[in-house]
Short mmCIF file of C-alpha atoms in Angstrom, two decimals:
data_model
loop_
_atom_site.label_atom_id
_atom_site.label_comp_id
_atom_site.label_asym_id
_atom_site.label_seq_id
_atom_site.Cartn_x
_atom_site.Cartn_y
_atom_site.Cartn_z
CA UNK U 1 -55.94 196.68 153.87
CA UNK U 2 -53.93 197.85 156.91
CA UNK U 3 -56.44 200.66 157.46
CA UNK U 4 -59.33 198.24 156.99
CA UNK U 5 -57.87 195.85 159.57
CA UNK U 6 -57.43 198.75 162.00
CA UNK U 7 -61.10 199.58 161.61
CA UNK U 8 -62.07 195.94 162.29
CA UNK U 9 -60.26 196.16 165.65
CA UNK U 10 -62.27 199.27 166.55
CA UNK U 11 -65.59 197.79 165.42
CA UNK U 12 -64.82 194.56 167.27
CA UNK U 13 -64.31 196.55 170.49
CA UNK U 14 -67.53 198.55 170.07
CA UNK U 15 -69.69 195.50 169.37
CA UNK U 16 -67.92 193.23 171.87
CA UNK U 17 -68.96 195.45 174.75
CA UNK U 18 -72.64 195.12 173.83
CA UNK U 19 -72.61 191.44 174.92
CA UNK U 20 -69.36 190.76 176.85
CA UNK U 21 -70.97 191.79 180.18
CA UNK U 22 -73.90 189.40 179.88
CA UNK U 23 -72.26 186.31 181.29
CA UNK U 24 -70.45 188.27 184.01
CA UNK U 25 -73.67 189.73 185.45
CA UNK U 26 -73.89 187.24 188.37
CA UNK U 27 -70.24 187.86 189.31
CA UNK U 28 -70.64 191.65 189.03
CA UNK U 29 -73.89 191.45 190.99
CA UNK U 30 -72.07 189.67 193.82
CA UNK U 31 -68.96 191.83 193.64
CA UNK U 32 -70.83 195.15 193.75
CA UNK U 33 -73.61 193.93 196.08
CA UNK U 34 -76.47 194.98 193.84
CA UNK U 35 -79.55 193.44 192.23
CA UNK U 36 -80.12 192.35 188.64
CA UNK U 37 -82.67 195.07 187.89
CA UNK U 38 -80.20 197.81 188.81
CA UNK U 39 -77.24 196.09 187.21
CA UNK U 40 -78.92 195.68 183.83
CA UNK U 41 -78.74 199.47 183.45
CA UNK U 42 -75.00 199.02 183.02
CA UNK U 43 -76.02 197.09 179.89
CA UNK U 44 -78.80 199.47 178.92
CA UNK U 45 -76.82 202.69 179.31
CA UNK U 46 -74.26 201.40 176.80
CA UNK U 47 -76.78 200.42 174.17
CA UNK U 48 -79.09 203.43 174.66
CA UNK U 49 -76.28 206.00 174.54
CA UNK U 50 -74.63 204.14 171.66
CA UNK U 51 -77.88 204.27 169.71
CA UNK U 52 -78.72 207.87 170.62
CA UNK U 53 -75.33 209.45 169.93
CA UNK U 54 -74.07 207.44 166.94
CA UNK U 55 -75.66 209.67 164.30
CA UNK U 56 -74.93 213.12 165.83
CA UNK U 57 -71.36 212.13 166.68
CA UNK U 58 -70.96 210.70 163.18
CA UNK U 59 -72.04 214.12 161.89
CA UNK U 60 -69.48 215.81 164.15
CA UNK U 61 -66.80 213.50 162.71
CA UNK U 62 -67.77 214.65 159.20
CA UNK U 63 -67.50 218.30 160.29
CA UNK U 64 -64.19 218.19 162.14
CA UNK U 65 -62.44 215.36 160.32
CA UNK U 66 -63.17 211.66 160.76
CA UNK U 67 -59.61 210.63 161.59
CA UNK U 68 -59.13 213.13 164.43
CA UNK U 69 -62.56 212.48 165.93
CA UNK U 70 -62.05 208.72 165.56
CA UNK U 71 -58.83 208.98 167.58
CA UNK U 72 -60.61 211.04 170.27
CA UNK U 73 -63.33 208.36 170.43
CA UNK U 74 -60.72 205.67 171.06
CA UNK U 75 -59.30 207.64 174.00
CA UNK U 76 -62.78 208.16 175.47
CA UNK U 77 -63.52 204.44 175.08
CA UNK U 78 -60.26 203.70 176.90
CA UNK U 79 -61.18 206.00 179.81
CA UNK U 80 -64.60 204.36 180.06
CA UNK U 81 -63.06 200.89 180.12
CA UNK U 82 -60.63 201.83 182.91
CA UNK U 83 -63.44 203.46 184.93
CA UNK U 84 -65.65 200.38 184.56
CA UNK U 85 -62.82 198.00 185.48
CA UNK U 86 -61.93 199.92 188.65
CA UNK U 87 -65.52 200.64 189.78
CA UNK U 88 -66.36 200.01 193.42
CA UNK U 89 -70.10 200.66 193.13
CA UNK U 90 -72.72 200.01 190.49
CA UNK U 91 -73.12 203.79 190.00
CA UNK U 92 -69.45 204.15 189.01
CA UNK U 93 -69.80 201.14 186.71
CA UNK U 94 -72.77 202.78 184.97
CA UNK U 95 -70.76 206.01 184.55
CA UNK U 96 -67.86 204.06 183.06
CA UNK U 97 -70.18 202.26 180.68
CA UNK U 98 -71.69 205.60 179.65
CA UNK U 99 -68.21 206.90 178.76
CA UNK U 100 -67.54 203.71 176.83
CA UNK U 101 -70.78 204.07 174.90
CA UNK U 102 -70.07 207.66 173.85
CA UNK U 103 -66.62 206.59 172.70
CA UNK U 104 -68.18 203.70 170.78
CA UNK U 105 -70.76 206.06 169.23
CA UNK U 106 -67.83 208.08 167.85
CA UNK U 107 -65.68 205.14 166.80
CA UNK U 108 -68.30 202.92 165.16
CA UNK U 109 -69.62 205.13 162.32
CA UNK U 110 -66.18 206.61 161.71
CA UNK U 111 -64.68 203.10 161.49
CA UNK U 112 -67.31 201.96 159.00
CA UNK U 113 -66.87 205.01 156.76
CA UNK U 114 -63.05 205.10 156.96
CA UNK U 115 -62.85 201.35 156.33
CA UNK U 116 -65.19 201.38 153.32
CA UNK U 117 -63.50 204.45 151.80
CA UNK U 118 -60.04 202.92 152.24
CA UNK U 119 -60.55 200.41 149.40
CA UNK U 120 -61.21 200.77 145.72
CA UNK U 121 -64.81 200.80 144.50
CA UNK U 122 -64.58 197.32 142.97
CA UNK U 123 -63.56 195.88 146.35
CA UNK U 124 -66.17 197.72 148.32
CA UNK U 125 -68.56 194.80 148.89
CA UNK U 126 -65.65 192.77 150.26
CA UNK U 127 -64.79 195.59 152.70
CA UNK U 128 -68.43 195.91 153.76
CA UNK U 129 -68.63 192.14 154.35
CA UNK U 130 -65.44 192.14 156.44
CA UNK U 131 -66.68 194.99 158.61
CA UNK U 132 -70.17 193.50 158.91
CA UNK U 133 -68.90 190.04 159.78
CA UNK U 134 -66.65 191.58 162.43
CA UNK U 135 -69.73 193.11 164.06
CA UNK U 136 -71.53 189.77 164.11
CA UNK U 137 -68.54 187.84 165.43
CA UNK U 138 -67.91 190.36 168.21
CA UNK U 139 -71.54 190.16 169.37
CA UNK U 140 -71.53 186.36 169.05
CA UNK U 141 -68.27 185.69 170.90
CA UNK U 142 -68.85 188.39 173.53
CA UNK U 143 -70.41 186.02 176.10
CA UNK U 144 -67.76 183.35 175.49
CA UNK U 145 -64.92 185.84 175.89
CA UNK U 146 -66.68 187.30 178.92
CA UNK U 147 -66.99 183.86 180.51
CA UNK U 148 -63.33 183.01 179.99
CA UNK U 149 -62.14 186.35 181.37
CA UNK U 150 -64.52 186.24 184.35
CA UNK U 151 -63.43 182.70 185.23
CA UNK U 152 -59.67 183.32 185.08
CA UNK U 153 -59.29 187.10 185.60
CA UNK U 154 -62.43 188.09 187.49
CA UNK U 155 -65.23 190.26 186.11
CA UNK U 156 -62.98 193.32 185.91
CA UNK U 157 -60.99 191.51 183.22
CA UNK U 158 -63.83 192.00 180.70
CA UNK U 159 -63.03 195.72 180.76
CA UNK U 160 -59.25 195.54 181.12
CA UNK U 161 -59.06 193.44 177.93
CA UNK U 162 -60.07 196.56 175.99
CA UNK U 163 -56.93 198.45 177.01
CA UNK U 164 -54.30 196.71 174.80
CA UNK U 165 -56.71 196.59 171.85
CA UNK U 166 -57.53 200.31 172.10
CA UNK U 167 -53.85 201.18 172.36
CA UNK U 168 -53.07 199.04 169.30
CA UNK U 169 -55.85 200.71 167.30
CA UNK U 170 -54.67 204.18 168.43
CA UNK U 171 -51.06 203.49 167.41
CA UNK U 172 -52.15 202.18 164.00
CA UNK U 173 -54.47 205.19 163.60
CA UNK U 174 -51.58 207.64 164.15
CA UNK U 175 -49.34 205.66 161.82
CA UNK U 176 -51.80 205.13 158.96
CA UNK U 177 -54.33 207.96 158.94
CA UNK U 178 -53.58 211.61 158.06
CA UNK U 179 -54.69 213.99 160.81
CA UNK U 180 -54.27 217.23 158.84
CA UNK U 181 -56.05 218.60 155.79
CA UNK U 182 -58.94 216.12 156.02
CA UNK U 183 -62.02 216.48 153.85
CA UNK U 184 -64.86 217.88 155.96
CA UNK U 185 -68.61 218.25 155.47
CA UNK U 186 -70.35 221.42 156.63
CA UNK U 187 -73.64 220.63 158.32
CA UNK U 188 -75.61 221.64 161.41
CA UNK U 189 -76.27 219.34 164.34
CA UNK U 190 -79.90 218.31 164.86
CA UNK U 191 -80.02 218.84 168.64
CA UNK U 192 -83.82 218.53 168.79
CA UNK U 193 -83.72 215.23 166.93
CA UNK U 194 -81.00 213.91 169.22
CA UNK U 195 -82.99 214.81 172.36
CA UNK U 196 -86.14 213.22 170.97
CA UNK U 197 -84.41 209.96 170.05
CA UNK U 198 -82.89 209.75 173.55
CA UNK U 199 -86.34 210.34 175.07
CA UNK U 200 -88.09 207.73 172.94
CA UNK U 201 -85.40 205.08 173.49
CA UNK U 202 -85.29 205.70 177.24
CA UNK U 203 -89.10 205.62 177.56
CA UNK U 204 -89.40 202.38 175.61
CA UNK U 205 -86.57 200.65 177.47
CA UNK U 206 -87.73 201.68 180.94
CA UNK U 207 -91.29 200.60 180.11
CA UNK U 208 -90.13 197.15 178.98
CA UNK U 209 -87.78 196.71 181.93
CA UNK U 210 -90.31 197.70 184.60
CA UNK U 211 -93.57 196.54 183.00
CA UNK U 212 -93.72 193.24 184.88
CA UNK U 213 -92.81 194.82 188.23
CA UNK U 214 -95.07 197.87 187.92
CA UNK U 215 -97.84 196.18 185.93
CA UNK U 216 -98.51 196.52 182.21
CA UNK U 217 -101.64 198.59 182.83
CA UNK U 218 -100.18 200.78 185.60
CA UNK U 219 -100.15 204.55 185.18
CA UNK U 220 -96.34 204.67 185.07
CA UNK U 221 -96.03 202.13 182.27
CA UNK U 222 -98.86 203.60 180.21
CA UNK U 223 -97.27 207.05 180.62
CA UNK U 224 -93.92 205.74 179.42
CA UNK U 225 -95.47 204.10 176.35
CA UNK U 226 -97.41 207.30 175.65
CA UNK U 227 -94.18 209.29 175.96
CA UNK U 228 -92.51 206.89 173.54
CA UNK U 229 -95.27 207.28 170.94
CA UNK U 230 -95.36 211.08 171.27
CA UNK U 231 -91.56 211.33 171.05
CA UNK U 232 -91.56 209.07 167.99
CA UNK U 233 -94.20 211.17 166.20
CA UNK U 234 -92.38 214.41 167.05
CA UNK U 235 -89.07 212.88 165.94
CA UNK U 236 -90.45 211.87 162.53
CA UNK U 237 -92.02 215.32 162.10
CA UNK U 238 -88.80 217.05 163.13
CA UNK U 239 -86.64 214.97 160.80
CA UNK U 240 -88.96 215.61 157.86
CA UNK U 241 -88.70 219.39 158.43
CA UNK U 242 -85.01 219.78 159.37
CA UNK U 243 -82.51 220.96 156.76
CA UNK U 244 -79.82 218.74 158.31
CA UNK U 245 -81.78 215.93 160.00
CA UNK U 246 -80.30 213.45 162.45
CA UNK U 247 -81.72 210.60 160.35
CA UNK U 248 -82.19 211.19 156.63
CA UNK U 249 -85.69 209.80 156.21
CA UNK U 250 -85.34 209.53 152.43
CA UNK U 251 -82.94 206.63 153.07
CA UNK U 252 -86.04 204.58 153.84
CA UNK U 253 -87.28 205.15 150.29
CA UNK U 254 -84.72 202.54 149.25
CA UNK U 255 -86.31 199.13 149.76
CA UNK U 256 -82.98 197.36 150.23
CA UNK U 257 -82.03 199.76 153.03
CA UNK U 258 -85.41 199.54 154.81
CA UNK U 259 -85.35 195.75 154.62
CA UNK U 260 -81.81 195.67 156.00
CA UNK U 261 -82.80 197.89 158.95
CA UNK U 262 -85.87 195.77 159.82
CA UNK U 263 -83.86 192.56 159.69
CA UNK U 264 -81.05 194.13 161.70
CA UNK U 265 -83.46 194.86 164.57
CA UNK U 266 -85.31 191.53 164.38
CA UNK U 267 -82.23 189.31 164.11
CA UNK U 268 -80.52 191.33 166.86
CA UNK U 269 -83.41 190.76 169.26
CA UNK U 270 -83.53 187.02 168.55
CA UNK U 271 -79.78 186.41 168.73
CA UNK U 272 -78.77 188.76 171.55
CA UNK U 273 -81.79 187.62 173.58
CA UNK U 274 -80.40 184.10 173.81
CA UNK U 275 -76.87 185.33 174.48
CA UNK U 276 -78.19 187.51 177.33
CA UNK U 277 -80.68 185.10 178.87
CA UNK U 278 -78.99 181.69 178.79
CA UNK U 279 -75.72 182.61 180.59
CA UNK U 280 -77.75 184.01 183.49
CA UNK U 281 -79.96 180.90 183.45
CA UNK U 282 -77.00 178.51 183.48
CA UNK U 283 -75.14 180.34 186.25
CA UNK U 284 -77.97 181.52 188.50
CA UNK U 285 -80.48 178.68 188.05
CA UNK U 286 -78.40 175.62 187.29
CA UNK U 287 -75.31 176.59 189.29
CA UNK U 288 -72.72 176.39 186.51
CA UNK U 289 -69.56 178.50 186.57
CA UNK U 290 -69.13 181.41 184.17
CA UNK U 291 -66.67 179.35 182.12
CA UNK U 292 -69.07 176.42 181.85
CA UNK U 293 -71.91 178.75 180.84
CA UNK U 294 -69.66 180.38 178.23
CA UNK U 295 -68.78 177.02 176.72
CA UNK U 296 -72.42 175.93 176.74
CA UNK U 297 -73.49 178.83 174.49
CA UNK U 298 -70.36 178.66 172.30
CA UNK U 299 -72.05 176.51 169.59
CA UNK U 300 -74.04 179.58 168.53
CA UNK U 301 -70.87 181.68 168.33
CA UNK U 302 -69.06 178.98 166.33
CA UNK U 303 -71.87 178.80 163.80
CA UNK U 304 -71.79 182.58 163.36
CA UNK U 305 -68.02 182.34 162.86
CA UNK U 306 -68.37 179.59 160.25
CA UNK U 307 -71.47 180.80 158.42
CA UNK U 308 -71.00 184.58 158.24
CA UNK U 309 -68.11 184.42 155.72
CA UNK U 310 -69.98 181.79 153.71
CA UNK U 311 -73.07 184.00 153.56
CA UNK U 312 -71.05 186.60 151.67
CA UNK U 313 -70.18 184.03 149.02
CA UNK U 314 -73.72 182.66 148.85
CA UNK U 315 -75.07 186.19 148.43
CA UNK U 316 -73.84 186.29 144.82
CA UNK U 317 -75.40 182.91 143.98
CA UNK U 318 -78.67 182.83 145.95
CA UNK U 319 -79.59 186.48 146.40
CA UNK U 320 -80.26 188.43 149.58
CA UNK U 321 -83.97 187.61 149.83
CA UNK U 322 -83.50 183.84 149.85
CA UNK U 323 -80.59 183.99 152.32
CA UNK U 324 -82.41 186.23 154.78
CA UNK U 325 -85.57 184.10 154.56
CA UNK U 326 -83.51 180.97 155.28
CA UNK U 327 -81.84 182.68 158.24
CA UNK U 328 -85.15 183.75 159.78
CA UNK U 329 -86.59 180.24 159.40
CA UNK U 330 -83.57 178.79 161.21
CA UNK U 331 -83.85 181.39 163.99
CA UNK U 332 -87.53 180.52 164.37
CA UNK U 333 -86.80 176.79 164.55
CA UNK U 334 -84.18 177.49 167.21
CA UNK U 335 -86.73 179.30 169.36
CA UNK U 336 -89.25 176.49 168.89
CA UNK U 337 -86.56 174.14 170.19
CA UNK U 338 -85.93 176.36 173.21
CA UNK U 339 -89.63 176.44 174.05
CA UNK U 340 -90.00 172.65 174.19
CA UNK U 341 -86.56 171.54 175.42
CA UNK U 342 -85.73 170.04 178.81
CA UNK U 343 -83.24 172.59 180.24
CA UNK U 344 -81.43 169.83 182.14
CA UNK U 345 -80.61 167.91 178.93
CA UNK U 346 -77.83 169.90 177.29
CA UNK U 347 -77.90 168.37 173.82
CA UNK U 348 -81.45 169.64 173.35
CA UNK U 349 -80.30 173.17 174.07
CA UNK U 350 -77.21 172.71 171.89
CA UNK U 351 -79.36 171.88 168.83
CA UNK U 352 -81.42 175.05 169.33
CA UNK U 353 -78.24 177.02 169.92
CA UNK U 354 -76.75 175.76 166.64
CA UNK U 355 -79.92 176.63 164.71
CA UNK U 356 -79.96 180.17 166.13
CA UNK U 357 -76.26 180.72 165.45
CA UNK U 358 -76.61 179.37 161.90
CA UNK U 359 -79.60 181.61 161.18
CA UNK U 360 -77.88 184.72 162.50
CA UNK U 361 -74.63 183.90 160.71
CA UNK U 362 -76.45 183.56 157.39
CA UNK U 363 -78.23 186.91 157.85
CA UNK U 364 -75.22 189.07 158.79
CA UNK U 365 -73.62 189.24 155.34
CA UNK U 366 -76.70 190.14 153.27
CA UNK U 367 -78.05 192.82 155.62
CA UNK U 368 -74.65 194.53 155.86
CA UNK U 369 -74.24 194.69 152.08
CA UNK U 370 -77.85 195.82 151.59
CA UNK U 371 -77.51 198.59 154.17
CA UNK U 372 -74.56 200.09 152.27
CA UNK U 373 -76.14 199.66 148.83
CA UNK U 374 -74.64 202.02 146.26
CA UNK U 375 -74.42 204.97 148.66
CA UNK U 376 -71.34 207.20 148.61
CA UNK U 377 -69.97 210.14 150.60
CA UNK U 378 -72.19 211.64 153.30
CA UNK U 379 -75.07 209.33 152.39
CA UNK U 380 -72.83 206.32 153.04
CA UNK U 381 -71.92 207.70 156.48
CA UNK U 382 -75.60 208.34 157.22
CA UNK U 383 -76.64 204.84 156.13
CA UNK U 384 -74.03 203.15 158.33
CA UNK U 385 -74.84 205.39 161.30
CA UNK U 386 -78.57 204.65 160.99
CA UNK U 387 -77.90 200.92 160.67
CA UNK U 388 -75.69 201.12 163.76
CA UNK U 389 -78.47 202.88 165.67
CA UNK U 390 -81.03 200.21 164.80
CA UNK U 391 -78.57 197.46 165.66
CA UNK U 392 -78.30 198.97 169.14
CA UNK U 393 -82.08 199.32 169.33
CA UNK U 394 -82.32 195.57 168.72
CA UNK U 395 -79.81 194.99 171.52
CA UNK U 396 -81.68 197.35 173.88
CA UNK U 397 -84.95 195.55 173.22
CA UNK U 398 -83.34 192.14 173.69
CA UNK U 399 -81.81 193.11 177.04
CA UNK U 400 -84.99 194.83 178.22
CA UNK U 401 -87.32 192.02 177.22
CA UNK U 402 -85.28 188.95 178.19
CA UNK U 403 -83.47 190.18 181.31
CA UNK U 404 -86.60 191.77 182.76
CA UNK U 405 -88.57 188.59 182.03
CA UNK U 406 -85.94 186.45 183.75
CA UNK U 407 -85.72 188.79 186.74
CA UNK U 408 -89.52 188.89 187.10
CA UNK U 409 -89.88 185.11 186.82
CA UNK U 410 -87.23 184.57 189.47
CA UNK U 411 -88.92 187.04 191.81
CA UNK U 412 -92.25 185.27 191.27
CA UNK U 413 -90.70 181.86 191.89
CA UNK U 414 -89.02 183.05 195.09
CA UNK U 415 -92.32 184.49 196.30
CA UNK U 416 -94.05 181.19 195.58
CA UNK U 417 -91.38 179.26 197.50
CA UNK U 418 -91.74 181.59 200.47
CA UNK U 419 -95.54 181.43 200.40
CA UNK U 420 -95.54 177.61 200.20
CA UNK U 421 -93.09 177.31 203.07
CA UNK U 422 -95.12 179.75 205.20
CA UNK U 423 -98.36 177.85 204.62
CA UNK U 424 -96.78 174.53 205.53
CA UNK U 425 -95.05 175.85 208.64
CA UNK U 426 -98.43 177.03 209.91
CA UNK U 427 -99.55 173.40 209.90
CA UNK U 428 -96.73 172.30 212.24
CA UNK U 429 -97.74 171.35 215.76
CA UNK U 430 -95.37 173.83 217.43
CA UNK U 431 -96.05 177.09 219.24
CA UNK U 432 -96.48 180.29 217.21
CA UNK U 433 -93.19 181.75 218.46
CA UNK U 434 -91.34 178.70 217.10
CA UNK U 435 -93.18 178.96 213.77
CA UNK U 436 -92.14 182.60 213.44
CA UNK U 437 -88.54 181.73 214.27
CA UNK U 438 -88.53 178.95 211.67
CA UNK U 439 -89.84 181.31 208.98
CA UNK U 440 -87.39 184.11 209.83
CA UNK U 441 -84.48 181.71 209.70
CA UNK U 442 -85.71 180.15 206.47
CA UNK U 443 -86.12 183.58 204.82
CA UNK U 444 -82.63 184.61 205.87
CA UNK U 445 -81.17 181.40 204.53
CA UNK U 446 -83.07 181.71 201.24
CA UNK U 447 -81.14 184.91 200.47
CA UNK U 448 -77.74 183.24 200.77
CA UNK U 449 -75.73 181.64 198.02
CA UNK U 450 -74.97 178.49 200.04
CA UNK U 451 -78.42 178.11 201.56
CA UNK U 452 -78.22 174.32 201.81
CA UNK U 453 -75.13 174.37 204.07
CA UNK U 454 -76.62 176.93 206.44
CA UNK U 455 -79.95 175.15 206.55
CA UNK U 456 -78.40 171.81 207.44
CA UNK U 457 -76.26 173.41 210.18
CA UNK U 458 -79.31 175.14 211.60
CA UNK U 459 -81.30 171.90 211.59
CA UNK U 460 -78.50 170.02 213.33
CA UNK U 461 -77.95 172.69 215.97
CA UNK U 462 -81.65 173.06 216.76
CA UNK U 463 -82.30 169.31 216.57
CA UNK U 464 -85.61 169.95 214.87
CA UNK U 465 -87.29 167.22 212.85
CA UNK U 466 -86.21 166.95 209.20
CA UNK U 467 -89.73 167.80 208.00
CA UNK U 468 -88.62 171.45 207.96
CA UNK U 469 -86.21 170.59 205.16
CA UNK U 470 -89.09 169.05 203.25
CA UNK U 471 -91.19 172.16 203.87
CA UNK U 472 -88.47 174.62 202.89
CA UNK U 473 -86.96 172.85 199.92
CA UNK U 474 -88.55 169.63 198.73
CA UNK U 475 -92.13 170.93 198.82
CA UNK U 476 -91.17 174.08 196.92
CA UNK U 477 -89.16 172.08 194.42
CA UNK U 478 -92.08 169.77 193.71
CA UNK U 479 -94.28 172.75 192.89
CA UNK U 480 -91.62 174.69 190.94
CA UNK U 481 -89.61 172.12 189.01
CA UNK U 482 -89.89 168.59 190.42
CA UNK U 483 -88.42 166.54 193.25
CA UNK U 484 -85.28 165.65 191.29
CA UNK U 485 -81.85 166.62 192.55
CA UNK U 486 -81.57 169.46 190.05
CA UNK U 487 -84.99 170.77 191.04
CA UNK U 488 -84.08 170.90 194.72
CA UNK U 489 -80.75 172.47 193.80
CA UNK U 490 -82.53 175.20 191.85
CA UNK U 491 -84.65 176.09 194.87
CA UNK U 492 -81.58 176.07 197.12
CA UNK U 493 -79.87 178.59 194.84
CA UNK U 494 -82.76 180.98 195.37
#
């Protein structure tokens, strides 16, 4: 049990860093003076590299000894965390996140295999549930933890928090796990398969991130999707021919494993999407602090915390099919609620948040147990590595789809505000030079965080009629949200 608990710490760290950055994005964006499109690659590089390297690095762990490689992964994760925390530019942050992701790609499959093999066969399902629930809880509480740390310690705190946990896991690893005379598995690395999976994941992610900006039918986007399809076909062909494939395709002959993988991706997209999108919406659109945004999405995390252990107990009574179906229905109802809610009435969002958290919490237990099945030895390692890859694919897709959609919608809204203000200023009975000056000042102010203060000072100093305020803010608000206080405030923020 001590070894199993050590592995839960490691898995918690790996999965926490897939979502802990989400709520800190506005603070990091301000601190590093970058834009959201560039910054989201600090999220994407973690999930893409995690997904691409989990299986080959899991194979390396089998070849050289899981315990030794696991320890090396912890050290690499620590270096990545320190680099990210001390970064002065977004490029250094992305490098730090890349180091973290490679460390996580080593630690995650090794932790799953070491943890499951540390208990007797009759307690295996319990071990699988504990490890699976840990994954779900880390992903669920990531934004909440990120909000608390960002509020009280600054955004760098979301990376520094990893340091004591990594050190604790490393100390327990040295104390509990034998480093010599480990059982090893002789197998070749599938370098071609690894390169192809990196290519297909990168092509798909970049296409989804840039589709709205470049146009869905543009040559660049169509080329990226074509590259994704070609890489996918070549990858499947390569894996079917390789003697030691990166992904053992015959795993998908087991219905329980295939179903678990599909549900892992789908539930990951639906849950992580909300945890990525709503913190940015609450902070950037509605003007809440990171702490307030963290608390506002906490109902989903609490439901995952409460329901994920219960789902393990219900699994024996209801069966996996019924539980997963119930979870998907609840996730769907949550999204229906989000689509019709008034974003300024919190209780409406809270109900949707609870439904989504409940659905995801119910699903975690069954899909984790199903993914392990009755596999043993190398097949068990392969199954957990593949499941980990598809979990990261779900996260990549969620970040790409939801963050790019938010970024594109904001850019469109800002363009509409600017266009409306420009059209109205042209109607003013002032000389053209004055109109141009008004627009230049308005555009400059629109790019500031405290636009309202600057605008009022400018109006007072210039002693120009208050209609300019109506043109710049109230008119845009009426066409974007409405003329309510919150609507005007939303326009001011952008």
